[in-house]
PDB file of C-alpha atoms and ligand atoms in Angstrom:
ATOM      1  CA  UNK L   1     114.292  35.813  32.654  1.00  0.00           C
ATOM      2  CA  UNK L   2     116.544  36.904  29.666  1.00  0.00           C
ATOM      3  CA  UNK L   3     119.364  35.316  28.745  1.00  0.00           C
ATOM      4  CA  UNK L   4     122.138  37.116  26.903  1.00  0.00           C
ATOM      5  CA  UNK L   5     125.060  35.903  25.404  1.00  0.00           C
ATOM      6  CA  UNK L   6     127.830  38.708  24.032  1.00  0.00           C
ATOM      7  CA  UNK L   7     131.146  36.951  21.870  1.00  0.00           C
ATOM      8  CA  UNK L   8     134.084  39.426  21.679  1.00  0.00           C
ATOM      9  CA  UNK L   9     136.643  38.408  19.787  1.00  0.00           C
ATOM     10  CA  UNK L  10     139.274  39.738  22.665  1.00  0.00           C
ATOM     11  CA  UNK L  11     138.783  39.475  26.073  1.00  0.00           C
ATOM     12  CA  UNK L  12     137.986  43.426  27.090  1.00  0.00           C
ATOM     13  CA  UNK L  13     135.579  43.912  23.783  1.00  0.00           C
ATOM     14  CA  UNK L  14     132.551  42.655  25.755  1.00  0.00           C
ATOM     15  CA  UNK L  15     133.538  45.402  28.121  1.00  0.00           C
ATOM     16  CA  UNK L  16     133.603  49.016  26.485  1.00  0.00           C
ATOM     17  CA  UNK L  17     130.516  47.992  23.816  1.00  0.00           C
ATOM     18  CA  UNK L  18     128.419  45.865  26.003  1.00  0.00           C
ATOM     19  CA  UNK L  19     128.695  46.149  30.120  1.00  0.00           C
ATOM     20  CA  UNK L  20     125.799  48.421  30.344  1.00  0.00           C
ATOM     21  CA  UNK L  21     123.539  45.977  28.011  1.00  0.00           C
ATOM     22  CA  UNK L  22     125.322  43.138  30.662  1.00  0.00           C
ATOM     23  CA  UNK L  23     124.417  44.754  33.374  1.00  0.00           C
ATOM     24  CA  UNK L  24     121.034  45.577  32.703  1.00  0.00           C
ATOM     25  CA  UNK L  25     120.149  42.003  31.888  1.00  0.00           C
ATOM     26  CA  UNK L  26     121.619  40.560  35.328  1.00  0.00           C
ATOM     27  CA  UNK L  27     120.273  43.208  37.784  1.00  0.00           C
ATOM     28  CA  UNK L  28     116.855  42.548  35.763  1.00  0.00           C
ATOM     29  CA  UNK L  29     117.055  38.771  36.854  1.00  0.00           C
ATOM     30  CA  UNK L  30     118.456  37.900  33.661  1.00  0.00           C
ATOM     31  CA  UNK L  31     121.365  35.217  33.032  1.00  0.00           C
ATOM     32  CA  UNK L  32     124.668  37.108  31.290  1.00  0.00           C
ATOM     33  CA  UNK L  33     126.919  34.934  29.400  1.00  0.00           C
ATOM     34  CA  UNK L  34     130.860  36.459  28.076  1.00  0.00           C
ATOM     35  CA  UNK L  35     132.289  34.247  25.408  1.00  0.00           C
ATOM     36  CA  UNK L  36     136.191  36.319  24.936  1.00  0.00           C
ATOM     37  CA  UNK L  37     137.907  33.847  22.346  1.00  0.00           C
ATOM     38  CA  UNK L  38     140.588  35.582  22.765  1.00  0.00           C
ATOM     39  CA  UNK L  39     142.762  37.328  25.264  1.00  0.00           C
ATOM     40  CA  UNK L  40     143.644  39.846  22.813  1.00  0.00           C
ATOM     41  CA  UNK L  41     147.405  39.201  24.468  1.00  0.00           C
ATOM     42  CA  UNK L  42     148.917  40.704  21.338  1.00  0.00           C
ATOM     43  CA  UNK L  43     147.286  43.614  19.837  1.00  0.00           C
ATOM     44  CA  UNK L  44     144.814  44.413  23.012  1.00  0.00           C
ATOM     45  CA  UNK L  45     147.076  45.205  25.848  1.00  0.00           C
ATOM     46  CA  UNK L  46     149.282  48.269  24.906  1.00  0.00           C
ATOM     47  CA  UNK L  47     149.978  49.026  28.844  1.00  0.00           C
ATOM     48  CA  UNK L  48     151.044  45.543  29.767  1.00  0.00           C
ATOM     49  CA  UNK L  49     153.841  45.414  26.926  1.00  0.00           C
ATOM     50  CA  UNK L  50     156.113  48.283  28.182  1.00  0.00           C
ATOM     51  CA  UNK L  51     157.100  46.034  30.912  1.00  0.00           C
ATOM     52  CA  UNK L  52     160.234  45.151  30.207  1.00  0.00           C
ATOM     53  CA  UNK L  53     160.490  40.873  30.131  1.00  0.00           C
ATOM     54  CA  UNK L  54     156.946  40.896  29.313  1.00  0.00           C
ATOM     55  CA  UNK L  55     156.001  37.492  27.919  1.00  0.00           C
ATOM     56  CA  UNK L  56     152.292  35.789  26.081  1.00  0.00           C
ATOM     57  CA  UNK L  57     151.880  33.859  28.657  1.00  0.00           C
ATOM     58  CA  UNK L  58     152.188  36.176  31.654  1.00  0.00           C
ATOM     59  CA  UNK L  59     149.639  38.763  29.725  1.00  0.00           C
ATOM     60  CA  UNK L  60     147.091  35.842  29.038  1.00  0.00           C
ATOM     61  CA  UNK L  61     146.689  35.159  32.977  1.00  0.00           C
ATOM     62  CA  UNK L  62     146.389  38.998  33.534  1.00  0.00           C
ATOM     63  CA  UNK L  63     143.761  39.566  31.032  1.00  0.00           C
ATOM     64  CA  UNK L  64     141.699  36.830  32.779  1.00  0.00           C
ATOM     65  CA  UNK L  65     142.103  38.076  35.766  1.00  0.00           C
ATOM     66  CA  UNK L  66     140.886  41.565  34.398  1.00  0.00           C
ATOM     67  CA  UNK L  67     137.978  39.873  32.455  1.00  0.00           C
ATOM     68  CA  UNK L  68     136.852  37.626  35.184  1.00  0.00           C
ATOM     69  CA  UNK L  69     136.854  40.496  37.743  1.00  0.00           C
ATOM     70  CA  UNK L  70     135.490  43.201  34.601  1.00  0.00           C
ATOM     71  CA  UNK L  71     132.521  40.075  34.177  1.00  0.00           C
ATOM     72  CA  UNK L  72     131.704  39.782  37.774  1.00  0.00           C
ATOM     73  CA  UNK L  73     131.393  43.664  37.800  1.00  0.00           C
ATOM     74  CA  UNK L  74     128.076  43.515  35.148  1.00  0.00           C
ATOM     75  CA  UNK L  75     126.686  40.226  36.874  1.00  0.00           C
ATOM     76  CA  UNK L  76     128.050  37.929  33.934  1.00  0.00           C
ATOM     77  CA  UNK L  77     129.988  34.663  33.298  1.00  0.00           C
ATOM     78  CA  UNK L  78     133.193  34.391  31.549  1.00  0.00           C
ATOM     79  CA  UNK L  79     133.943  31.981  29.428  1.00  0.00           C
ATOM     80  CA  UNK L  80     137.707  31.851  27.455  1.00  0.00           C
ATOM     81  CA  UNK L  81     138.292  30.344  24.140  1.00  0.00           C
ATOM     82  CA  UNK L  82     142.007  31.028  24.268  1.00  0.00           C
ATOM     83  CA  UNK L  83     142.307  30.994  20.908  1.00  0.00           C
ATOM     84  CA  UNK L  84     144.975  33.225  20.368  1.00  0.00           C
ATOM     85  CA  UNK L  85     145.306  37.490  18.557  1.00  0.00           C
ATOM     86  CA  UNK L  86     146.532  38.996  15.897  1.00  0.00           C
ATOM     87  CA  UNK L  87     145.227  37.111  14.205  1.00  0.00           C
ATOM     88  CA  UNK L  88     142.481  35.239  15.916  1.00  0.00           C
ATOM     89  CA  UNK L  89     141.946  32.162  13.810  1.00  0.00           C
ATOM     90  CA  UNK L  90     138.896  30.506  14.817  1.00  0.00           C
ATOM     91  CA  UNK L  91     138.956  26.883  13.813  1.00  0.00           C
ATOM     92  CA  UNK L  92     135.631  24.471  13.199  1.00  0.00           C
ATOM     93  CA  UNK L  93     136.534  23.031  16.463  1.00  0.00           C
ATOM     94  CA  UNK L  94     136.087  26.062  18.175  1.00  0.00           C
ATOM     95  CA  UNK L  95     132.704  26.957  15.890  1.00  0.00           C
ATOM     96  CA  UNK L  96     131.110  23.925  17.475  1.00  0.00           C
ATOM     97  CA  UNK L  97     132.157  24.437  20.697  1.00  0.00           C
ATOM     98  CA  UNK L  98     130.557  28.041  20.205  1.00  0.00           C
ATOM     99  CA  UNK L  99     127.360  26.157  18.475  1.00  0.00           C
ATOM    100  CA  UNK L 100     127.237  23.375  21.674  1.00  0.00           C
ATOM    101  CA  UNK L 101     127.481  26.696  23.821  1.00  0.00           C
ATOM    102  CA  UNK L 102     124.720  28.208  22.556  1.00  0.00           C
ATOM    103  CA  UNK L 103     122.224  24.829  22.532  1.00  0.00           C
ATOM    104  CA  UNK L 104     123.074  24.472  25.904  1.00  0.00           C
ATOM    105  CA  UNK L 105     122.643  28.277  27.099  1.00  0.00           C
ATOM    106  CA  UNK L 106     119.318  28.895  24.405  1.00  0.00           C
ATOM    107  CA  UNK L 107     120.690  32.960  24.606  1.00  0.00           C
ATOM    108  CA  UNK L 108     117.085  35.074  23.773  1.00  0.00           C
ATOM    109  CA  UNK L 109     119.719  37.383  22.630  1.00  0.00           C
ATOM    110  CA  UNK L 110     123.575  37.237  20.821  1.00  0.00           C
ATOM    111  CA  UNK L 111     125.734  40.119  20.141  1.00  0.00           C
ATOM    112  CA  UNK L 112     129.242  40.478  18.708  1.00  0.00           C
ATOM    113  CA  UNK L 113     130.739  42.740  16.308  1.00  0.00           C
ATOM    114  CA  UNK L 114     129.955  44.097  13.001  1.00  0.00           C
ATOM    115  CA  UNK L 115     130.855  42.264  10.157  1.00  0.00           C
ATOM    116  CA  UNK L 116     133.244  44.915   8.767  1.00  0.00           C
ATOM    117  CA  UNK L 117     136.156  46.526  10.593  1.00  0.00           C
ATOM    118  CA  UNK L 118     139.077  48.390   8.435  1.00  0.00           C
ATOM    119  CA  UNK L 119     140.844  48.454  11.350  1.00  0.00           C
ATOM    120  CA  UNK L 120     141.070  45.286  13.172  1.00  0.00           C
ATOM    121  CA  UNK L 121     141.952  42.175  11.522  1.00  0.00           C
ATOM    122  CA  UNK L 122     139.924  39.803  14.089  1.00  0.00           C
ATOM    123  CA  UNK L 123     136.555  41.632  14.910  1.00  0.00           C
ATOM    124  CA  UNK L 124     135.243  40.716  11.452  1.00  0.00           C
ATOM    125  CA  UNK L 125     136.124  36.899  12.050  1.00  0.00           C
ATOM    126  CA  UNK L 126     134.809  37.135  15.161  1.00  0.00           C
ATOM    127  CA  UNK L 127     131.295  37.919  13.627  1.00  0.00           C
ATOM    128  CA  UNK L 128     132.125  35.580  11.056  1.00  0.00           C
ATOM    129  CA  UNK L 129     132.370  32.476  13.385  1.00  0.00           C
ATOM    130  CA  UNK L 130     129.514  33.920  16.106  1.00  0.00           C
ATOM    131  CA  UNK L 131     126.992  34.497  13.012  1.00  0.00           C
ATOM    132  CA  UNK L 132     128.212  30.531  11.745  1.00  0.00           C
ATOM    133  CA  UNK L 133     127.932  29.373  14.987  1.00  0.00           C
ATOM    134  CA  UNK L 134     124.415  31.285  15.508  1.00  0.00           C
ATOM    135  CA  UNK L 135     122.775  29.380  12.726  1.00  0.00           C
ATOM    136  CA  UNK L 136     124.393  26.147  13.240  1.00  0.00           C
ATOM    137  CA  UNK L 137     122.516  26.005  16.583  1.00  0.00           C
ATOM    138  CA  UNK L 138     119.002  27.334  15.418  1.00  0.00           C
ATOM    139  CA  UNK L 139     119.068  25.557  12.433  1.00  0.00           C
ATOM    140  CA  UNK L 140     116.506  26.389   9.798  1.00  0.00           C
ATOM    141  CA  UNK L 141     113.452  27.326  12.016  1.00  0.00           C
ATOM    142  CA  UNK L 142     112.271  23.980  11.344  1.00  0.00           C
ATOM    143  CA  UNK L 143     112.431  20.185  12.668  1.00  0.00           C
ATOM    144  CA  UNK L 144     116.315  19.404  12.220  1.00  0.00           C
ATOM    145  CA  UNK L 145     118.399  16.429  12.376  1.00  0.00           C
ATOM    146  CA  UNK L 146     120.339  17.627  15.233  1.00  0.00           C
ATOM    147  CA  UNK L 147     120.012  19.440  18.523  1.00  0.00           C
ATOM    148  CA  UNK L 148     118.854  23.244  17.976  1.00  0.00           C
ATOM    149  CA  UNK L 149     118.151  26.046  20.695  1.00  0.00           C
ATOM    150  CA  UNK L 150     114.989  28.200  19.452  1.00  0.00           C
ATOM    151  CA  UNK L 151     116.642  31.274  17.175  1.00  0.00           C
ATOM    152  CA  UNK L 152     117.977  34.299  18.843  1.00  0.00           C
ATOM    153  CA  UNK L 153     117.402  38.275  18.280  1.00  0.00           C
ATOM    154  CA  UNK L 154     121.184  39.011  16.562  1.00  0.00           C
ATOM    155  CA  UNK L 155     122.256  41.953  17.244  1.00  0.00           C
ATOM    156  CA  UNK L 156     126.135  44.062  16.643  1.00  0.00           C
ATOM    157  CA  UNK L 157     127.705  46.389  19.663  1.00  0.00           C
ATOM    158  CA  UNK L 158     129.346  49.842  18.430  1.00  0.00           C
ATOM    159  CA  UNK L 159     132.493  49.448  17.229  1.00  0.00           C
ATOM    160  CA  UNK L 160     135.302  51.865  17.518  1.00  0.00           C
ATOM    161  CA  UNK L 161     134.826  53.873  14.237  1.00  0.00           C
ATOM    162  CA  UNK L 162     131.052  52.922  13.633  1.00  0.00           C
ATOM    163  CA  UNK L 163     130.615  55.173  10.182  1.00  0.00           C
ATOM    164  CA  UNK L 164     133.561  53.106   8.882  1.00  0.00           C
ATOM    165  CA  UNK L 165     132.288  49.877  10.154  1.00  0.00           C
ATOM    166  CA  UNK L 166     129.133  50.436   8.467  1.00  0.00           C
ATOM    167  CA  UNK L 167     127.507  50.415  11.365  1.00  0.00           C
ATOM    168  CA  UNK L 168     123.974  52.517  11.761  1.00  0.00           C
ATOM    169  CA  UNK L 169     122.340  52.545  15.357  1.00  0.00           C
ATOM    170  CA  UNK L 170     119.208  50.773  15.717  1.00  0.00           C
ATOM    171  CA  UNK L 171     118.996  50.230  19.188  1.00  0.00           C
ATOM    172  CA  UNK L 172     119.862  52.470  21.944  1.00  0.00           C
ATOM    173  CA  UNK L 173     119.867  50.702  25.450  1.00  0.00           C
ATOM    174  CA  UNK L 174     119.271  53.204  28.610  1.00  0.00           C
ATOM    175  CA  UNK L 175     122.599  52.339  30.671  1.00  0.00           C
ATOM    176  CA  UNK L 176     121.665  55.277  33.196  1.00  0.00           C
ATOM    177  CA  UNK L 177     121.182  52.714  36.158  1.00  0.00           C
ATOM    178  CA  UNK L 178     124.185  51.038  35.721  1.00  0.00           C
ATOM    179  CA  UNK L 179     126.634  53.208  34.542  1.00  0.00           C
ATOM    180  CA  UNK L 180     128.910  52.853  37.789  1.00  0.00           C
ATOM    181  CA  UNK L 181     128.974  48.970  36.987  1.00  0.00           C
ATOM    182  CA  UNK L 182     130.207  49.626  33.169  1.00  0.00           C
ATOM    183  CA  UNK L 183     132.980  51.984  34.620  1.00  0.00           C
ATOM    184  CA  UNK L 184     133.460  49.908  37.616  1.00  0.00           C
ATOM    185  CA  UNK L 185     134.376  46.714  34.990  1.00  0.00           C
ATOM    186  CA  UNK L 186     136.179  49.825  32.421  1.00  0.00           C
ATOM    187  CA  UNK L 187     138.458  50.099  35.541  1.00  0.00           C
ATOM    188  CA  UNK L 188     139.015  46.602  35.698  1.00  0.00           C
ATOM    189  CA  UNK L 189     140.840  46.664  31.729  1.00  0.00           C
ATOM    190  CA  UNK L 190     143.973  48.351  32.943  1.00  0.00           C
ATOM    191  CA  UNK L 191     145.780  46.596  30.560  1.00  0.00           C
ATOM    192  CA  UNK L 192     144.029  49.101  27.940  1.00  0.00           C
ATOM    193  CA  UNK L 193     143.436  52.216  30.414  1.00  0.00           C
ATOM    194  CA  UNK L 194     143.158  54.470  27.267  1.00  0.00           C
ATOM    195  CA  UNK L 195     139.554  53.678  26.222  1.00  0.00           C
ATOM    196  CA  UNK L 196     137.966  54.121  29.826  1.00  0.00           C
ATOM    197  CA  UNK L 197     137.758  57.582  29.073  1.00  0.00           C
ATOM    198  CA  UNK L 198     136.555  57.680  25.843  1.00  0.00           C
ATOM    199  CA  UNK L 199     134.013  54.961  25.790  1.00  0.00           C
ATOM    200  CA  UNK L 200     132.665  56.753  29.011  1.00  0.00           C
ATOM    201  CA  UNK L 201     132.011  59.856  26.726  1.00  0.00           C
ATOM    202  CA  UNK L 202     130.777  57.448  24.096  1.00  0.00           C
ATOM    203  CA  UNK L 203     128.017  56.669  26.252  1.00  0.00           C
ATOM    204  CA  UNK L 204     126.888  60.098  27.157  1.00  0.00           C
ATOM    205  CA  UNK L 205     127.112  61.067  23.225  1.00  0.00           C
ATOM    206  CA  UNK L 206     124.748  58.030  22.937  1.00  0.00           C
ATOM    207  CA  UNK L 207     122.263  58.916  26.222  1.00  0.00           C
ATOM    208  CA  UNK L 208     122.374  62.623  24.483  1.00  0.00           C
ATOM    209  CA  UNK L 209     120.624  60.311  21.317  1.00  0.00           C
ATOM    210  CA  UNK L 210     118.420  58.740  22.976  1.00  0.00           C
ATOM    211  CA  UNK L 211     116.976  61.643  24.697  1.00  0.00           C
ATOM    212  CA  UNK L 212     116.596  63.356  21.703  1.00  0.00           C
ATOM    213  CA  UNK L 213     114.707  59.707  20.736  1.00  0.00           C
ATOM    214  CA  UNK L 214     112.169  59.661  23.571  1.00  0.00           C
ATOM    215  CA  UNK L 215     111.836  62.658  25.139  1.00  0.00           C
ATOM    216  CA  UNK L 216     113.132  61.012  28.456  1.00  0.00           C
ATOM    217  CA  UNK L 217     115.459  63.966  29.659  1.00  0.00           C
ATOM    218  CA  UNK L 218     116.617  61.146  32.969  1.00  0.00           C
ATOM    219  CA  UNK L 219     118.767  58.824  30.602  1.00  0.00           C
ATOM    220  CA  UNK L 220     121.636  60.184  30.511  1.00  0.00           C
ATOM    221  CA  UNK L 221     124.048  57.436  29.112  1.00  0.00           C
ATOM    222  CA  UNK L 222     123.309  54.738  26.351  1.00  0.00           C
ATOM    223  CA  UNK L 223     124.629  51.775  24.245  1.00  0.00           C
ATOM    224  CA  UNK L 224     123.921  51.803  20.813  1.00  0.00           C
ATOM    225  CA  UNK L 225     123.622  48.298  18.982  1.00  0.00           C
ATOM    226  CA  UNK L 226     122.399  47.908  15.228  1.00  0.00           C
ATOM    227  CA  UNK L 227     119.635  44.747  14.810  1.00  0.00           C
ATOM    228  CA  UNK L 228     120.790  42.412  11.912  1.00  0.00           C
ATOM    229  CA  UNK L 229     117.499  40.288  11.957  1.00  0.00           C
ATOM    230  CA  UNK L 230     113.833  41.928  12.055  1.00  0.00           C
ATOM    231  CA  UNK L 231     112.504  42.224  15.888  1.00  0.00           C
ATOM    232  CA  UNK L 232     108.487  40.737  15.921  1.00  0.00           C
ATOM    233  CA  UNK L 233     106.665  42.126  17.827  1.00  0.00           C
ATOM    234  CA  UNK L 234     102.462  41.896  18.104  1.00  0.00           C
ATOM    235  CA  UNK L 235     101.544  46.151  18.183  1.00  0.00           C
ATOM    236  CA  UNK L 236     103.712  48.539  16.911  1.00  0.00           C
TER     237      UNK L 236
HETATM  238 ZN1  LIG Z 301     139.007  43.781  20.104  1.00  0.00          ZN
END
């Protein structure tokens, strides 16, 4: 049983980069953990500010609602750091609390964003704190003077521009099975009902990869995600 933990630094990140990789892990038996620590209430939810009267706090309760029910859609648990957008300042409070997370969950797997983003001022301190937060709780990979979790695989999601992000595929997960549940929780974001169509056609670009990868002509969408430590593996 895998466990997989996935930190966006807004609340619907988790959704267009990772739901397939989600969703893959729970319907595999797997345990599927959402960290959002934000809402993204600012600069994530372009449909819910043309109301007229629209106010923080009445977006932060709708973007729950949308994660929670996006979440439950991939077999996952949310969990909301409500640590506020544009910008997302993540304190060394909320590190720890990110570190105690991940002793207590031991993820096999963590994924978050890139390190580099020109155009979003919190998806690069997002990695910033995850990758922080990552070590505190593995330590060294040796006998420590406080609680540790074994070390996890590290991996990034696609980000919207990848070539400017510096991002280079290394992974391409086979989302063919449970492509309905990624749109089902795209849906579910209506707050930002632009992306659903494009990060649908994202992941056929992506399956069109991966069958050129393998030869496997039934995948026909994909997630791409770009390994930041070495994989070990016993046969190549
Ligand atoms: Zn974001």
């Amino acid at each position: 049983m895998r466990r997989l933990l996935v930190v966006g630094a807004h609340s619907a990140d988790f959704v267009w980069r990772a739901a397939g990789a989600l969703a893959r892990n729970s319907t595999a038996g797997g345990e599927s953990v959402v960290v959002a620590l934000s809402y993204g209430e600012r600069g994530e939810s372009g449909e819910l500010w043309k109301q007229e009267g629209q106010t923080e706090e009445k977006v932060k309760q709708i973007r729950h609602a949308e994660a929670e029910t996006a979440a439950a859609a991939v077999g996952a648990r949310l969990v909301a750091f409500d640590l506020g957008d544009y910008p997302l300042r993540v304190t060394p409070e909320a590190v720890d609390r990110l570190a105690e997370l991940m002793r207590d969950f031991a993820p096999h797997v963590v994924l978050t964003h890139p390190d580099r983003d020109p155009f979003n001022p919190d998806h690069p301190t997002a990695h910033q704190a995850v990758a922080q937060a990552r070590l505190l709780s593995s330590g060294a990979g040796v006998d420590s003077g406080f609680r540790t979790a074994p070390p996890t695989e590290f991996l990034v999601f696609e980000p919207h521009q990848p070539e400017l992000c510096g991002f280079v595929p290394s992974v391409f997960l086979d989302i063919t099975s449970v492509f309905e549940a990624k749109k089902e929780a795209m849906r579910a974001m209506a707050a930002q009902r632009y992306l659903q169509r494009y990060y649908a056609e994202r992941a056929e670009h992506r399956g069109n990869h991966a069958r050129k990868v393998t030869g496997d002509a039934d995948i026909r969408q994909a997630e791409a995600f770009q390994r930041l430590v070495p994989n070990v593996v016993g046969q190549l």
